[in-house]
Amino acid sequence: MVNSARTLIALILILFNINPLVSSANSANLLPFEDETLGRNSSAYLSTYEVPSIQMKEDFIKEISTYAMKANERWGIPVSAIIGMAIIESGYGTTRIAINANNLFGIKVWGYNPENAWQLQGQPDEDYERIPVLADYGEDRKIYDESKRRDNWYRAFSTYKEAVNYLAGNLLVNKRYLFAKTNYDERIKKGWSFERASKEYLYDIANAGYNHLGGEYYRKQVGGVMDEWDLYQYDNKEFKDISEHWAEEQIMFLAEKGWISGYSDGTYKPNTTITRAQAAAILSEFLALTPLNKTISFIDVEKSFWALESIQLVAQHKIINGIGEGRFSPHTILTRAQMAQVFYNAGFYSQSANNGENSFDDVKKYYWAYIAIETMKQEGIMAGYTISRFGPNNPVTRAHMAAMIYRIHEKGLNK
């Protein structure tokens, strides 16, 4: 009689396209149709390990931190929050959805059998109609009719990196949650610690609907692992390649304000030259530019380009204009003369220069950036290499840019 019942259940599973030979997790985390005694199906967040080892946890944080820092550079989401959320939502990468779909955050896709999605076989319905039970082995050990459900599908990612980028570059910058990033940036600029600002970020997104248990709960849960692993170290803008550099103080000041950022390897590369795209990103952040009611696009700046929004903003405000023929030339290196003109366009002066004689032998009165260069010298923002030499065609480095932005802020010319 028992064998007949098991045969009937197997036929039902095949009929409803539930393969009892394929696990939705791995052998450490069986489902009811795989093991009538031990199988459980209560949660896609169930870990496939009893307790991840310390080494597993450290390896997970090391990997995710790399993706999170890169995501922070592109979209500004706090690194500590991304890593902390990944730890809590995926159990250090050990949950069923993390293992089967590289989904570290429980991000769902809704509908009947949607594409690019994974589902834990046998999981009960959460939000819609009740799902028929095909076999009942007890609590957490039921087999449901998968053809009658439309929720609990989880977005499938090819890698952890893709999951992090989707969270930071799609979900958390949409209209629902974008205000939390704005709040975070403002709090950092006001002098909040990374710890306090990041925890408030979690509170904001949870209250906006990211976690149904609310801000206090989510801040406490994720904040706990952020404290445990000191994840704020990844938010810290200290750079390992600026110690004793002549612009170290200025670089650190601007980084703490959130006006400049470094690279994912923890460097700033102070002696690397600045491109037009990088200058656009720094100035749009420094001036907190907002979009104007005019559409500006360039044929050499693709929609997926990392600095697209910044380029559009500086062009709308006529701070950095295009080079003609609908082009912006984002990868072109800025010269000192061009940088002076950009600062002049931005209005970083109290009074335009009106010199009777030119200050530099290599910048004549008929030179296209003459007024801008003289004005920046007058304001103490840019100086020459010597008393008589400005070097208008020399490139601007990342250290030079930081030093000039620092002087502008100190003089209050950005207000």
Short mmCIF file of C-alpha atoms in Angstrom, two decimals:
data_model
loop_
_atom_site.label_atom_id
_atom_site.label_comp_id
_atom_site.label_asym_id
_atom_site.label_seq_id
_atom_site.Cartn_x
_atom_site.Cartn_y
_atom_site.Cartn_z
CA MET A 1 0.00 0.00 0.00
CA VAL A 2 2.88 2.40 0.91
CA ASN A 3 4.67 1.62 -2.35
CA SER A 4 1.48 2.31 -4.32
CA ALA A 5 1.08 5.70 -2.65
CA ARG A 6 4.66 6.64 -3.44
CA THR A 7 4.20 5.59 -7.05
CA LEU A 8 1.07 7.74 -7.30
CA ILE A 9 2.90 10.75 -5.88
CA ALA A 10 5.74 10.27 -8.36
CA LEU A 11 3.25 10.18 -11.24
CA ILE A 12 1.62 13.38 -9.96
CA LEU A 13 5.01 15.09 -9.75
CA ILE A 14 5.81 14.16 -13.34
CA LEU A 15 2.35 15.24 -14.48
CA PHE A 16 2.85 18.69 -12.99
CA ASN A 17 6.39 18.98 -14.32
CA ILE A 18 8.08 18.64 -10.93
CA ASN A 19 11.22 16.57 -11.39
CA PRO A 20 11.93 14.56 -8.19
CA LEU A 21 15.42 13.79 -9.47
CA VAL A 22 16.58 17.41 -9.66
CA SER A 23 17.26 19.26 -6.42
CA SER A 24 16.35 22.93 -6.02
CA ALA A 25 19.28 23.25 -3.66
CA ASN A 26 22.00 20.69 -2.98
CA SER A 27 22.34 17.44 -1.06
CA ALA A 28 22.78 19.35 2.20
CA ASN A 29 19.35 20.93 1.88
CA LEU A 30 16.80 18.49 0.53
CA LEU A 31 13.22 19.10 -0.53
CA PRO A 32 10.15 17.00 0.37
CA PHE A 33 10.02 15.10 -2.92
CA GLU A 34 13.72 14.27 -2.50
CA ASP A 35 13.48 13.01 1.08
CA GLU A 36 10.17 12.32 2.85
CA THR A 37 11.81 12.51 6.27
CA LEU A 38 14.34 15.32 6.07
CA GLY A 39 13.11 17.39 3.14
CA ARG A 40 11.94 20.96 3.86
CA ASN A 41 10.52 23.63 1.57
CA SER A 42 9.56 26.51 3.82
CA SER A 43 11.99 29.14 2.53
CA ALA A 44 14.19 29.97 -0.41
CA TYR A 45 16.34 31.79 2.18
CA LEU A 46 17.09 28.52 3.98
CA SER A 47 20.84 28.02 4.23
CA THR A 48 22.39 24.95 2.65
CA TYR A 49 24.92 24.89 5.49
CA GLU A 50 24.24 24.64 9.18
CA VAL A 51 26.85 27.29 10.05
CA PRO A 52 29.20 28.83 7.45
CA SER A 53 32.83 28.70 8.55
CA ILE A 54 34.76 31.85 9.38
CA GLN A 55 36.84 31.30 6.25
CA MET A 56 33.70 31.07 4.11
CA LYS A 57 32.41 34.31 5.57
CA GLU A 58 35.71 36.13 5.03
CA ASP A 59 35.99 34.89 1.45
CA PHE A 60 32.42 36.00 0.73
CA ILE A 61 33.00 39.50 2.14
CA LYS A 62 36.26 39.84 0.22
CA GLU A 63 34.55 38.98 -3.07
CA ILE A 64 31.43 41.10 -2.55
CA SER A 65 33.40 44.11 -1.32
CA THR A 66 35.16 44.34 -4.68
CA TYR A 67 31.85 44.46 -6.56
CA ALA A 68 30.27 46.79 -3.99
CA MET A 69 33.09 49.35 -4.17
CA LYS A 70 32.86 49.41 -7.95
CA ALA A 71 29.08 49.80 -7.72
CA ASN A 72 29.54 52.66 -5.27
CA GLU A 73 31.78 54.47 -7.75
CA ARG A 74 29.07 54.23 -10.42
CA TRP A 75 25.86 54.73 -8.43
CA GLY A 76 26.85 56.06 -5.01
CA ILE A 77 25.16 53.39 -2.86
CA PRO A 78 27.11 52.98 0.43
CA VAL A 79 29.47 50.02 0.19
CA SER A 80 28.91 48.90 3.77
CA ALA A 81 25.15 48.71 3.17
CA ILE A 82 25.53 46.62 0.01
CA ILE A 83 27.85 44.12 1.70
CA GLY A 84 25.72 43.99 4.86
CA MET A 85 22.54 43.43 2.86
CA ALA A 86 24.23 40.63 0.90
CA ILE A 87 25.31 38.95 4.14
CA ILE A 88 21.87 39.12 5.76
CA GLU A 89 19.81 38.26 2.68
CA SER A 90 22.04 35.43 1.42
CA GLY A 91 23.56 34.05 4.61
CA TYR A 92 27.07 34.75 3.29
CA GLY A 93 26.07 33.22 -0.05
CA THR A 94 24.73 29.96 1.43
CA THR A 95 20.98 30.32 0.86
CA ARG A 96 19.11 28.36 -1.76
CA ILE A 97 18.56 31.42 -3.95
CA ALA A 98 22.21 32.47 -3.66
CA ILE A 99 23.46 29.04 -4.69
CA ASN A 100 20.92 28.33 -7.42
CA ALA A 101 20.40 31.83 -8.88
CA ASN A 102 23.37 33.93 -7.63
CA ASN A 103 20.64 36.08 -6.11
CA LEU A 104 22.14 37.66 -2.99
CA PHE A 105 19.24 39.93 -2.14
CA GLY A 106 16.02 37.96 -2.68
CA ILE A 107 15.05 40.08 -5.69
CA LYS A 108 11.83 38.72 -7.21
CA VAL A 109 10.24 38.48 -10.64
CA TRP A 110 6.46 38.24 -10.80
CA GLY A 111 4.23 36.20 -13.12
CA TYR A 112 3.65 32.67 -14.32
CA ASN A 113 6.94 31.01 -15.32
CA PRO A 114 8.78 34.30 -16.04
CA GLU A 115 12.04 34.29 -17.96
CA ASN A 116 15.37 34.65 -16.22
CA ALA A 117 13.95 33.43 -12.94
CA TRP A 118 14.37 30.58 -10.48
CA GLN A 119 11.87 29.06 -8.07
CA LEU A 120 12.20 26.79 -5.08
CA GLN A 121 10.13 23.75 -5.97
CA GLY A 122 7.27 23.10 -3.57
CA GLN A 123 7.25 26.49 -1.89
CA PRO A 124 3.79 27.72 -0.78
CA ASP A 125 2.16 30.81 -2.25
CA GLU A 126 2.70 34.09 -0.37
CA ASP A 127 0.48 36.76 -1.84
CA TYR A 128 -2.16 35.31 -4.13
CA GLU A 129 -4.53 32.35 -4.24
CA ARG A 130 -3.96 29.23 -2.19
CA ILE A 131 -1.90 26.59 -3.98
CA PRO A 132 -3.17 22.97 -4.05
CA VAL A 133 -1.12 20.53 -1.99
CA LEU A 134 -0.17 17.36 -3.92
CA ALA A 135 1.48 15.58 -1.01
CA ASP A 136 1.75 16.39 2.71
CA TYR A 137 4.61 14.96 4.78
CA GLY A 138 4.06 17.44 7.62
CA GLU A 139 4.98 21.04 8.40
CA ASP A 140 7.57 22.46 5.97
CA ARG A 141 7.42 19.17 4.05
CA LYS A 142 4.56 19.67 1.58
CA ILE A 143 4.54 19.35 -2.20
CA TYR A 144 2.56 22.06 -3.99
CA ASP A 145 1.11 22.26 -7.48
CA GLU A 146 3.66 24.53 -9.17
CA SER A 147 1.42 25.09 -12.22
CA LYS A 148 -1.03 27.08 -10.07
CA ARG A 149 1.29 29.78 -8.73
CA ARG A 150 2.64 33.14 -9.90
CA ASP A 151 4.78 34.48 -7.06
CA ASN A 152 8.01 33.47 -5.32
CA TRP A 153 10.00 33.54 -8.53
CA TYR A 154 13.48 34.91 -7.93
CA ARG A 155 15.54 36.76 -10.51
CA ALA A 156 18.42 34.62 -11.75
CA PHE A 157 21.84 36.25 -12.17
CA SER A 158 24.86 34.86 -13.95
CA THR A 159 27.24 36.01 -11.20
CA TYR A 160 27.33 37.69 -7.82
CA LYS A 161 28.70 40.78 -9.55
CA GLU A 162 25.62 40.98 -11.76
CA ALA A 163 23.39 40.72 -8.68
CA VAL A 164 25.24 43.57 -6.93
CA ASN A 165 25.07 45.76 -10.04
CA TYR A 166 21.34 45.13 -10.42
CA LEU A 167 20.69 46.07 -6.79
CA ALA A 168 22.83 49.23 -6.87
CA GLY A 169 22.30 50.30 -10.48
CA ASN A 170 18.61 49.48 -10.93
CA LEU A 171 16.64 48.76 -7.79
CA LEU A 172 18.15 51.25 -5.33
CA VAL A 173 18.33 54.17 -7.77
CA ASN A 174 14.73 53.96 -8.93
CA LYS A 175 12.19 56.60 -7.91
CA ARG A 176 11.14 54.68 -4.82
CA TYR A 177 14.53 54.52 -3.15
CA LEU A 178 16.66 57.25 -4.76
CA PHE A 179 15.86 59.73 -1.98
CA ALA A 180 17.80 57.52 0.44
CA LYS A 181 21.02 57.95 -1.57
CA THR A 182 20.45 61.72 -1.67
CA ASN A 183 19.99 61.74 2.11
CA TYR A 184 23.13 59.64 2.56
CA ASP A 185 25.24 62.02 0.44
CA GLU A 186 23.95 65.07 2.32
CA ARG A 187 24.65 63.49 5.69
CA ILE A 188 28.22 62.62 4.74
CA LYS A 189 28.78 66.19 3.55
CA LYS A 190 27.44 67.45 6.89
CA GLY A 191 30.07 65.42 8.73
CA TRP A 192 28.14 62.29 9.69
CA SER A 193 30.24 59.18 10.22
CA PHE A 194 30.05 56.45 7.59
CA GLU A 195 28.55 54.15 10.23
CA ARG A 196 25.71 56.47 11.16
CA ALA A 197 24.97 57.55 7.58
CA SER A 198 24.96 53.99 6.25
CA LYS A 199 22.62 52.74 8.98
CA GLU A 200 20.25 55.62 8.29
CA TYR A 201 20.37 54.67 4.61
CA LEU A 202 19.14 51.19 5.55
CA TYR A 203 16.41 52.73 7.69
CA ASP A 204 15.26 54.90 4.80
CA ILE A 205 15.02 52.16 2.17
CA ALA A 206 13.32 49.73 4.55
CA ASN A 207 10.67 52.28 5.48
CA ALA A 208 10.16 52.94 1.77
CA GLY A 209 9.23 49.29 1.30
CA TYR A 210 12.49 47.40 0.79
CA ASN A 211 11.83 45.35 3.94
CA HIS A 212 8.28 44.80 5.15
CA LEU A 213 9.37 44.72 8.81
CA GLY A 214 10.39 48.37 8.66
CA GLY A 215 13.38 50.64 9.16
CA GLU A 216 14.14 49.95 12.81
CA TYR A 217 14.28 46.20 12.20
CA TYR A 218 16.37 46.39 9.04
CA ARG A 219 18.81 48.92 10.48
CA LYS A 220 19.35 46.66 13.48
CA GLN A 221 19.69 43.43 11.46
CA VAL A 222 22.01 44.65 8.72
CA GLY A 223 23.72 47.15 11.01
CA GLY A 224 24.69 44.28 13.29
CA VAL A 225 26.82 42.54 10.67
CA MET A 226 28.15 45.89 9.47
CA ASP A 227 29.44 46.46 13.01
CA GLU A 228 30.68 42.88 13.39
CA TRP A 229 32.88 43.06 10.28
CA ASP A 230 33.58 46.81 10.39
CA LEU A 231 32.24 47.14 6.87
CA TYR A 232 32.59 50.92 7.10
CA GLN A 233 36.26 50.46 6.24
CA TYR A 234 35.08 49.99 2.65
CA ASP A 235 33.22 53.33 2.78
CA ASN A 236 36.27 55.15 4.09
CA LYS A 237 37.76 57.31 1.37
CA GLU A 238 41.35 56.94 2.53
CA PHE A 239 43.64 56.07 -0.35
CA LYS A 240 46.77 53.95 -0.08
CA ASP A 241 48.74 55.90 -2.69
CA ILE A 242 48.54 59.48 -1.39
CA SER A 243 50.56 59.23 1.84
CA GLU A 244 52.94 62.22 2.00
CA HIS A 245 51.73 63.44 -1.38
CA TRP A 246 51.68 67.23 -1.64
CA ALA A 247 47.88 67.19 -2.17
CA GLU A 248 47.05 64.54 0.47
CA GLU A 249 45.11 66.92 2.73
CA GLN A 250 43.05 68.36 -0.11
CA ILE A 251 42.31 64.94 -1.61
CA MET A 252 41.15 63.52 1.71
CA PHE A 253 38.97 66.54 2.44
CA LEU A 254 37.17 66.27 -0.90
CA ALA A 255 36.81 62.49 -0.60
CA GLU A 256 35.19 62.81 2.82
CA LYS A 257 32.76 65.33 1.35
CA GLY A 258 31.90 62.84 -1.38
CA TRP A 259 33.02 65.18 -4.15
CA ILE A 260 35.72 62.89 -5.51
CA SER A 261 36.25 59.14 -5.41
CA GLY A 262 39.06 56.69 -6.00
CA TYR A 263 39.40 53.35 -7.70
CA SER A 264 38.18 49.94 -6.54
CA ASP A 265 41.74 48.90 -5.63
CA GLY A 266 41.85 51.58 -2.92
CA THR A 267 43.99 54.05 -4.86
CA TYR A 268 43.36 57.62 -5.98
CA LYS A 269 46.08 57.81 -8.65
CA PRO A 270 46.90 61.47 -7.92
CA ASN A 271 49.33 61.87 -10.81
CA THR A 272 46.94 60.48 -13.45
CA THR A 273 45.50 63.02 -15.85
CA ILE A 274 41.85 64.15 -15.80
CA THR A 275 39.49 63.52 -18.71
CA ARG A 276 36.55 65.70 -19.69
CA ALA A 277 34.17 63.01 -18.42
CA GLN A 278 35.92 62.81 -15.04
CA ALA A 279 35.89 66.59 -14.70
CA ALA A 280 32.17 66.58 -15.47
CA ALA A 281 31.54 63.99 -12.75
CA ILE A 282 33.55 65.90 -10.13
CA LEU A 283 32.00 69.28 -10.89
CA SER A 284 28.42 68.02 -11.07
CA GLU A 285 28.89 66.40 -7.65
CA PHE A 286 30.75 69.38 -6.19
CA LEU A 287 28.07 71.85 -7.32
CA ALA A 288 25.15 69.46 -6.70
CA LEU A 289 23.83 70.30 -10.15
CA THR A 290 20.19 69.56 -10.94
CA PRO A 291 18.72 68.95 -14.41
CA LEU A 292 17.41 71.91 -16.38
CA ASN A 293 14.43 71.79 -18.70
CA LYS A 294 16.50 71.24 -21.81
CA THR A 295 17.61 68.08 -23.58
CA ILE A 296 21.29 67.79 -24.48
CA SER A 297 22.87 64.67 -25.94
CA PHE A 298 26.14 63.86 -27.65
CA ILE A 299 26.74 61.25 -30.34
CA ASP A 300 29.97 60.06 -28.68
CA VAL A 301 28.41 59.53 -25.22
CA GLU A 302 26.39 56.31 -25.11
CA LYS A 303 23.39 55.88 -22.83
CA SER A 304 25.30 53.27 -20.83
CA PHE A 305 28.34 55.52 -20.32
CA TRP A 306 29.18 55.84 -16.62
CA ALA A 307 29.31 59.69 -16.69
CA LEU A 308 26.31 60.29 -18.95
CA GLU A 309 24.23 62.12 -16.33
CA SER A 310 27.16 64.29 -15.20
CA ILE A 311 28.02 65.23 -18.78
CA GLN A 312 24.43 66.22 -19.49
CA LEU A 313 24.33 68.32 -16.31
CA VAL A 314 27.52 70.30 -16.97
CA ALA A 315 26.46 70.84 -20.58
CA GLN A 316 22.99 72.05 -19.54
CA HIS A 317 24.59 74.53 -17.13
CA LYS A 318 27.14 75.57 -19.80
CA ILE A 319 30.08 74.67 -17.58
CA ILE A 320 31.67 72.16 -19.96
CA ASN A 321 30.31 72.45 -23.46
CA GLY A 322 30.59 70.12 -26.42
CA ILE A 323 33.41 70.39 -28.93
CA GLY A 324 31.12 70.80 -31.95
CA GLU A 325 29.34 68.51 -34.40
CA GLY A 326 27.32 66.99 -31.56
CA ARG A 327 30.36 65.61 -29.75
CA PHE A 328 31.58 65.90 -26.16
CA SER A 329 34.88 63.98 -26.45
CA PRO A 330 34.61 62.43 -22.95
CA HIS A 331 38.01 60.71 -23.02
CA THR A 332 40.04 63.78 -24.02
CA ILE A 333 42.56 64.91 -21.41
CA LEU A 334 41.94 68.40 -20.01
CA THR A 335 44.70 70.99 -20.31
CA ARG A 336 45.35 73.74 -17.78
CA ALA A 337 43.91 76.35 -20.13
CA GLN A 338 40.75 74.30 -20.62
CA MET A 339 40.44 73.77 -16.86
CA ALA A 340 40.71 77.53 -16.27
CA GLN A 341 37.96 78.11 -18.82
CA VAL A 342 35.74 75.47 -17.18
CA PHE A 343 36.15 77.13 -13.78
CA TYR A 344 35.45 80.50 -15.36
CA ASN A 345 32.30 79.11 -17.00
CA ALA A 346 31.19 77.83 -13.60
CA GLY A 347 31.50 81.34 -12.13
CA PHE A 348 34.28 80.55 -9.67
CA TYR A 349 35.35 84.16 -9.26
CA SER A 350 34.22 87.32 -7.50
CA GLN A 351 35.26 89.62 -10.32
CA SER A 352 36.50 88.93 -13.84
CA ALA A 353 40.12 89.94 -14.46
CA ASN A 354 40.80 93.11 -16.42
CA ASN A 355 44.58 93.20 -16.52
CA GLY A 356 46.40 95.86 -18.47
CA GLU A 357 49.27 93.46 -19.07
CA ASN A 358 49.30 89.69 -19.31
CA SER A 359 50.77 87.82 -16.33
CA PHE A 360 52.40 84.98 -18.27
CA ASP A 361 54.73 85.05 -21.25
CA ASP A 362 53.10 81.91 -22.68
CA VAL A 363 49.53 83.30 -22.48
CA LYS A 364 49.11 86.30 -24.76
CA LYS A 365 46.13 88.65 -24.69
CA TYR A 366 44.72 87.18 -27.88
CA TYR A 367 44.82 83.63 -26.45
CA TRP A 368 41.32 82.11 -26.36
CA ALA A 369 41.43 81.38 -22.57
CA TYR A 370 43.29 84.57 -21.60
CA ILE A 371 40.53 86.09 -19.43
CA ALA A 372 39.79 82.77 -17.72
CA ILE A 373 43.46 82.16 -16.90
CA GLU A 374 44.00 85.67 -15.59
CA THR A 375 40.82 85.45 -13.49
CA MET A 376 41.82 82.11 -11.94
CA LYS A 377 45.25 83.54 -11.09
CA GLN A 378 43.62 86.64 -9.62
CA GLU A 379 41.37 84.47 -7.41
CA GLY A 380 44.30 82.32 -6.25
CA ILE A 381 42.77 79.17 -7.70
CA MET A 382 45.44 78.48 -10.33
CA ALA A 383 49.05 79.65 -10.39
CA GLY A 384 51.85 79.41 -12.90
CA TYR A 385 54.79 77.01 -12.81
CA THR A 386 56.97 80.11 -12.51
CA ILE A 387 56.24 83.83 -12.32
CA SER A 388 56.11 84.08 -16.10
CA ARG A 389 55.06 80.59 -17.21
CA PHE A 390 51.53 79.14 -16.93
CA GLY A 391 51.82 76.05 -19.14
CA PRO A 392 48.38 76.32 -20.80
CA ASN A 393 48.78 73.11 -22.79
CA ASN A 394 50.01 70.98 -19.91
CA PRO A 395 47.55 68.32 -18.67
CA VAL A 396 45.68 68.59 -15.37
CA THR A 397 46.24 65.71 -12.94
CA ARG A 398 43.79 64.29 -10.39
CA ALA A 399 45.86 65.88 -7.61
CA HIS A 400 45.76 69.29 -9.31
CA MET A 401 42.00 69.00 -9.71
CA ALA A 402 41.54 68.17 -6.03
CA ALA A 403 43.73 71.08 -4.96
CA MET A 404 41.85 73.55 -7.14
CA ILE A 405 38.41 72.35 -6.01
CA TYR A 406 39.64 72.61 -2.40
CA ARG A 407 40.67 76.26 -2.95
CA ILE A 408 37.35 77.08 -4.58
CA HIS A 409 35.50 75.62 -1.59
CA GLU A 410 37.74 77.42 0.93
CA LYS A 411 37.04 80.74 -0.78
CA GLY A 412 33.32 80.02 -0.91
CA LEU A 413 33.21 80.56 -4.67
CA ASN A 414 31.04 77.48 -5.22
CA LYS A 415 28.16 79.18 -3.43
#
